[in-house]
Short mmCIF file of C-alpha atoms and ligand atoms in Angstrom, two decimals:
data_model
loop_
_atom_site.label_atom_id
_atom_site.label_comp_id
_atom_site.label_asym_id
_atom_site.label_seq_id
_atom_site.Cartn_x
_atom_site.Cartn_y
_atom_site.Cartn_z
CA MET Z 369 -163.94 241.56 15.69
CA SER Z 370 -160.30 241.72 14.64
CA GLY Z 371 -157.58 241.25 17.23
CA LEU Z 372 -156.47 244.84 16.87
CA SER Z 373 -159.86 246.49 17.28
CA ARG Z 374 -160.52 244.16 20.18
CA ARG Z 375 -157.27 245.30 21.79
CA LYS Z 376 -158.18 248.92 21.13
CA LEU Z 377 -161.51 248.38 22.80
CA ILE Z 378 -159.99 246.74 25.83
CA THR Z 379 -157.24 249.30 26.33
CA GLY Z 380 -159.58 252.19 25.56
CA GLY Z 381 -161.96 250.70 28.06
CA LEU Z 382 -159.26 250.33 30.66
CA ALA Z 383 -158.07 253.91 30.27
CA ALA Z 384 -161.57 255.38 30.20
CA THR Z 385 -162.57 253.37 33.22
CA ALA Z 386 -159.50 254.59 35.06
CA GLY Z 387 -160.46 258.18 34.34
CA VAL Z 388 -164.13 257.88 35.13
CA ALA Z 389 -164.42 255.40 37.94
CA GLY Z 390 -160.96 255.21 39.37
CA LEU Z 391 -158.09 252.80 39.29
CA ALA Z 392 -159.79 250.17 41.43
CA VAL Z 393 -162.21 249.38 38.59
CA ALA Z 394 -159.36 249.25 36.08
CA ASP Z 395 -157.68 246.84 38.45
CA ARG Z 396 -160.76 244.58 38.39
CA LEU Z 397 -160.92 244.78 34.57
CA ALA Z 398 -157.23 243.91 34.26
CA LYS Z 399 -157.83 240.92 36.53
CA ALA Z 400 -160.72 239.81 34.31
CA TYR Z 401 -158.25 239.65 31.40
CA GLY Z 402 -155.61 237.92 33.51
CA LEU Z 403 -153.26 240.90 33.20
CA VAL Z 404 -152.11 241.33 36.75
CA PRO Z 405 -148.43 242.00 37.39
CA PRO Z 406 -146.91 239.98 40.20
CA ASP Z 407 -146.39 243.10 42.32
CA ALA Z 408 -150.03 244.22 42.05
CA GLY Z 409 -151.21 245.55 45.35
CA GLY Z 410 -147.59 246.08 46.32
CA ILE Z 411 -145.60 249.28 46.17
CA PHE Z 412 -146.92 250.29 42.73
CA GLY Z 413 -150.60 249.53 43.32
CA PRO Z 414 -153.35 249.78 40.71
CA GLY Z 415 -151.43 252.30 38.58
CA GLU Z 416 -148.83 249.63 37.84
CA THR Z 417 -151.54 247.11 36.99
CA LEU Z 418 -153.14 249.56 34.57
CA THR Z 419 -149.84 250.38 32.86
CA TYR Z 420 -148.95 246.72 32.52
CA ALA Z 421 -152.38 245.68 31.24
CA ALA Z 422 -152.55 248.49 28.66
CA GLN Z 423 -148.91 248.07 27.59
CA SER Z 424 -149.03 244.33 27.20
CA LEU Z 425 -152.28 244.48 25.20
CA LEU Z 426 -150.81 247.14 22.90
CA THR Z 427 -147.35 245.65 22.50
CA ALA Z 428 -148.12 241.91 22.74
CA HIS Z 429 -146.83 241.08 19.27
CA ARG Z 430 -144.80 244.19 18.53
CA PRO Z 431 -141.15 243.46 17.90
CA ALA Z 432 -138.34 245.53 19.39
CA ARG Z 433 -136.60 247.63 16.74
CA GLU Z 434 -133.84 245.85 14.83
CA PHE Z 435 -130.90 247.84 13.45
CA PRO Z 436 -128.68 247.50 10.37
CA ARG Z 437 -125.23 245.97 10.95
CA SER Z 438 -123.65 249.40 10.33
CA MET Z 439 -125.25 250.67 13.54
CA ILE Z 440 -123.61 248.11 15.85
CA SER Z 441 -121.91 250.16 18.59
CA LYS Z 442 -118.12 250.31 18.23
CA ASP Z 443 -117.60 250.50 21.98
CA PRO Z 444 -120.49 248.83 23.84
CA PHE Z 445 -120.54 249.60 27.54
CA ALA Z 446 -120.69 246.66 29.92
CA VAL Z 447 -122.08 247.48 33.35
CA PRO Z 448 -119.37 246.33 35.75
CA ILE Z 449 -120.20 243.02 37.39
CA ALA Z 450 -119.20 241.59 40.76
CA PRO Z 451 -115.87 239.73 40.74
CA PRO Z 452 -116.59 236.18 39.55
CA SER Z 453 -116.74 233.48 42.23
CA ASP Z 454 -114.17 230.67 42.37
CA ALA Z 455 -116.82 228.26 41.03
CA PHE Z 456 -117.40 230.56 38.05
CA LYS Z 457 -113.67 230.89 37.36
CA LYS Z 458 -113.31 227.08 37.49
CA SER Z 459 -116.14 226.67 35.00
CA GLN Z 460 -114.60 229.36 32.78
CA ALA Z 461 -111.27 227.47 32.81
CA LEU Z 462 -113.20 224.43 31.49
CA GLY Z 463 -114.62 226.54 28.65
CA PHE Z 464 -117.96 226.38 30.52
CA SER Z 465 -118.30 222.72 29.42
CA ASP Z 466 -119.81 221.96 32.85
CA TRP Z 467 -122.31 224.88 32.67
CA ARG Z 468 -125.89 223.70 33.03
CA LEU Z 469 -129.17 225.50 32.55
CA THR Z 470 -131.71 223.70 34.70
CA VAL Z 471 -135.33 224.19 33.61
CA ASP Z 472 -137.89 222.95 36.12
CA GLY Z 473 -141.09 223.84 37.97
CA MET Z 474 -144.40 223.51 36.11
CA VAL Z 475 -142.99 221.58 33.17
CA ALA Z 476 -143.61 218.04 31.90
CA ARG Z 477 -139.90 217.21 31.49
CA PRO Z 478 -137.48 219.02 33.84
CA THR Z 479 -134.18 219.22 31.96
CA ALA Z 480 -130.58 220.30 32.52
CA PHE Z 481 -129.21 221.73 29.26
CA SER Z 482 -125.49 222.06 28.55
CA LEU Z 483 -124.35 224.93 26.32
CA ALA Z 484 -123.77 222.32 23.60
CA ASP Z 485 -127.42 221.23 23.95
CA LEU Z 486 -128.55 224.85 23.58
CA LYS Z 487 -126.23 225.44 20.63
CA ALA Z 488 -127.78 222.38 18.92
CA MET Z 489 -131.17 224.12 19.01
CA PRO Z 490 -132.18 226.59 16.26
CA ILE Z 491 -129.77 229.53 16.47
CA GLN Z 492 -130.93 233.02 15.51
CA SER Z 493 -129.54 236.52 15.72
CA GLN Z 494 -130.90 240.01 16.25
CA ILE Z 495 -129.28 243.43 16.13
CA THR Z 496 -131.02 245.25 18.96
CA GLU Z 497 -130.41 247.84 21.65
CA VAL Z 498 -129.68 247.35 25.34
CA ALA Z 499 -131.19 250.28 27.22
CA CYS Z 500 -130.32 250.84 30.86
CA GLU Z 501 -132.83 252.57 33.10
CA GLU Z 502 -130.05 255.06 33.87
CA GLY Z 503 -130.26 256.47 30.36
CA TRP Z 504 -127.49 255.03 28.20
CA SER Z 505 -127.77 252.36 25.53
CA TYR Z 506 -125.83 250.47 22.88
CA VAL Z 507 -126.60 248.33 19.84
CA ALA Z 508 -125.15 244.84 19.38
CA GLU Z 509 -125.79 241.64 17.53
CA TRP Z 510 -127.14 238.98 19.88
CA ILE Z 511 -126.87 235.32 18.90
CA GLY Z 512 -128.82 232.62 20.68
CA THR Z 513 -131.79 230.34 20.72
CA PRO Z 514 -135.31 231.62 21.34
CA LEU Z 515 -136.53 230.84 24.85
CA SER Z 516 -139.81 229.63 23.30
CA GLY Z 517 -138.04 226.59 21.78
CA VAL Z 518 -136.52 225.61 25.13
CA LEU Z 519 -139.94 225.96 26.76
CA ARG Z 520 -141.46 223.75 24.06
CA GLU Z 521 -138.75 221.16 24.68
CA VAL Z 522 -139.58 220.89 28.42
CA GLY Z 523 -143.36 221.06 27.92
CA VAL Z 524 -144.87 223.94 29.88
CA LEU Z 525 -147.89 222.85 31.96
CA PRO Z 526 -151.09 224.87 31.40
CA GLN Z 527 -151.16 226.33 34.90
CA ALA Z 528 -147.74 228.04 34.45
CA ARG Z 529 -148.04 231.84 34.20
CA TYR Z 530 -144.51 233.15 34.76
CA VAL Z 531 -140.99 232.19 33.77
CA ALA Z 532 -138.60 233.01 36.62
CA TYR Z 533 -134.88 233.09 35.76
CA PHE Z 534 -131.86 233.15 37.97
CA SER Z 535 -128.26 234.26 37.58
CA VAL Z 536 -125.37 232.56 39.36
CA GLU Z 537 -124.82 236.00 40.89
CA PRO Z 538 -126.53 236.08 44.28
CA ASP Z 539 -129.85 237.98 44.40
CA GLN Z 540 -129.97 238.44 40.63
CA TRP Z 541 -133.25 237.04 39.36
CA ASP Z 542 -136.24 238.20 37.38
CA SER Z 543 -139.36 236.90 35.67
CA LEU Z 544 -141.44 237.27 32.51
CA ASP Z 545 -145.09 236.52 31.87
CA MET Z 546 -145.76 233.80 29.27
CA GLY Z 547 -146.40 236.36 26.52
CA GLU Z 548 -142.99 237.98 26.94
CA ALA Z 549 -141.28 234.61 27.49
CA LEU Z 550 -142.69 233.27 24.18
CA HIS Z 551 -141.92 236.52 22.31
CA PRO Z 552 -139.80 235.64 19.24
CA GLN Z 553 -137.02 238.08 20.26
CA THR Z 554 -136.61 236.66 23.78
CA TYR Z 555 -133.39 234.66 23.49
CA LEU Z 556 -131.08 232.62 25.59
CA THR Z 557 -127.96 234.31 24.25
CA MET Z 558 -124.57 232.66 23.81
CA GLY Z 559 -122.95 234.90 21.21
CA MET Z 560 -122.44 238.59 20.54
CA ASN Z 561 -121.21 240.39 17.41
CA ASP Z 562 -120.16 237.18 15.64
CA GLY Z 563 -118.17 235.80 18.58
CA GLU Z 564 -118.72 234.05 21.89
CA LEU Z 565 -120.63 236.13 24.43
CA PRO Z 566 -117.91 237.76 26.58
CA VAL Z 567 -118.20 237.27 30.35
CA ALA Z 568 -118.48 241.06 30.83
CA PHE Z 569 -121.65 240.93 28.72
CA GLY Z 570 -123.11 237.92 30.53
CA GLY Z 571 -121.31 234.95 28.97
CA PRO Z 572 -121.69 232.08 28.78
CA LEU Z 573 -125.49 232.52 28.89
CA ARG Z 574 -127.62 235.63 29.07
CA MET Z 575 -131.36 236.26 28.91
CA ARG Z 576 -131.98 238.75 26.13
CA VAL Z 577 -135.29 240.62 26.36
CA PRO Z 578 -135.00 243.53 23.89
CA MET Z 579 -138.60 244.64 24.51
CA GLN Z 580 -137.70 245.54 28.09
CA LEU Z 581 -135.11 247.60 29.96
CA GLY Z 582 -131.54 246.44 30.52
CA TYR Z 583 -132.10 245.06 33.97
CA LYS Z 584 -134.44 242.31 32.66
CA ASN Z 585 -131.46 241.08 30.58
CA LEU Z 586 -129.80 238.98 33.25
CA LYS Z 587 -126.28 237.71 32.83
CA PHE Z 588 -124.99 234.22 33.79
CA ILE Z 589 -128.31 232.36 33.64
CA HIS Z 590 -128.20 228.88 35.19
CA HIS Z 591 -131.78 228.22 36.30
CA ILE Z 592 -135.25 228.78 34.90
CA THR Z 593 -138.40 227.75 36.71
CA LEU Z 594 -142.02 227.84 35.56
CA THR Z 595 -144.55 228.92 38.14
CA ASP Z 596 -148.19 229.94 38.59
CA SER Z 597 -147.31 232.67 41.09
CA MET Z 598 -144.36 234.98 41.71
CA LYS Z 599 -145.51 235.35 45.32
CA LYS Z 600 -143.35 232.30 46.02
CA PHE Z 601 -140.11 234.15 45.16
CA GLY Z 602 -138.22 236.73 47.18
CA LYS Z 603 -140.60 239.39 48.49
CA GLY Z 604 -143.27 238.30 45.98
CA LEU Z 605 -142.81 241.29 43.68
CA GLY Z 606 -141.84 239.32 40.56
CA SER Z 607 -138.16 240.17 40.56
CA VAL Z 608 -135.48 241.72 42.70
CA GLU Z 609 -135.78 245.14 40.96
CA PRO Z 610 -139.14 246.20 42.50
CA GLU Z 611 -137.54 245.69 45.92
CA PHE Z 612 -135.42 248.73 44.94
CA GLY Z 613 -138.24 250.77 43.42
CA TYR Z 614 -138.01 249.72 39.76
CA ALA Z 615 -141.02 248.32 37.88
CA TRP Z 616 -141.34 244.57 37.28
CA PHE Z 617 -142.76 245.27 33.81
CA ALA Z 618 -140.03 247.31 32.10
CA GLY Z 619 -141.40 247.54 28.55
CA ILE Z 620 -139.80 250.12 26.26
N1 LIG Q 1894 -126.17 239.03 36.54
C1 LIG Q 1894 -126.37 240.33 36.28
N2 LIG Q 1894 -127.09 240.69 35.20
C2 LIG Q 1894 -127.29 241.99 34.92
C3 LIG Q 1894 -126.81 243.02 35.77
C4 LIG Q 1894 -126.04 242.62 36.90
O1 LIG Q 1894 -125.53 243.43 37.69
N3 LIG Q 1894 -125.83 241.27 37.12
N4 LIG Q 1894 -127.08 244.35 35.49
C5 LIG Q 1894 -128.30 244.59 34.67
C6 LIG Q 1894 -128.44 246.00 34.23
S1 LIG Q 1894 -128.99 247.11 35.39
C7 LIG Q 1894 -128.27 246.38 32.93
S2 LIG Q 1894 -128.63 247.96 32.40
C8 LIG Q 1894 -127.71 245.44 31.93
C9 LIG Q 1894 -126.45 246.03 31.35
O2 LIG Q 1894 -125.99 245.27 30.29
P1 LIG Q 1894 -124.51 245.46 29.73
O3 LIG Q 1894 -123.52 245.14 30.79
O4 LIG Q 1894 -124.46 244.56 28.54
O5 LIG Q 1894 -124.39 246.92 29.33
O6 LIG Q 1894 -127.42 244.15 32.49
C10 LIG Q 1894 -128.33 243.69 33.45
N5 LIG Q 1894 -128.01 242.33 33.81
MO1 LIG Q 1895 -129.32 249.04 34.25
#
């Protein structure tokens, strides 16, 4: 059976089961395929599990739309950020030469990458849209290195299921499942529109996840950790957003 018809069968099965026998059965099916969001059983319940399972099966290898250069927004809107801390300002004065991205957890080789280390990895660019859950969006060119390459470099252990990532801003963290983390458009971004990534847009290092809503695209990334369970972080909902009523899986 081809991958696509298999996916159709699974998602069709999930949806039909939900209609006929209720969400609890869909929940069990999703678990059988290992498609359980970290906040399952939490505030969203089985409906969230069903949405996530169906969405990730349907969109697993679908790229986010890329735009022609002519459609780059003339005046991209940066969501205002908290005033930078003294430590951040000091690092900025050093051209972020002391910035480190620490990658640890369930990896063979925990590593602290400088920006120079990351810039020495394969650099790619994408012209994609940032879409905020509040309804506005803009298109920009994002320049960085795919997260997948960094994960290969540190050697992800087989039991790892999620990639949790943390901003230097307090209480700003999120996570991706392995499928989304290894997606070719998931970048650690250091440049924007042919220049350095401005601080307002998350410089010096931003997680770019064009397949998901703006809030998954965290600015000022300094730590990534691989884990088998998001229950170990915060309130166990997979990111800080579900604590305020937004979905962990924010696919668009
Ligand atoms: N560190 C950090 N990252 C963040 C935010 C934030 O407040 N702090 N806001 C998020 C939200 S809600 C959105 S919609 C996007 C906005 O991206 P922009 O500033 O490039 O428009 O950044 C996301 N990343
Ligand atoms: Mo947002």
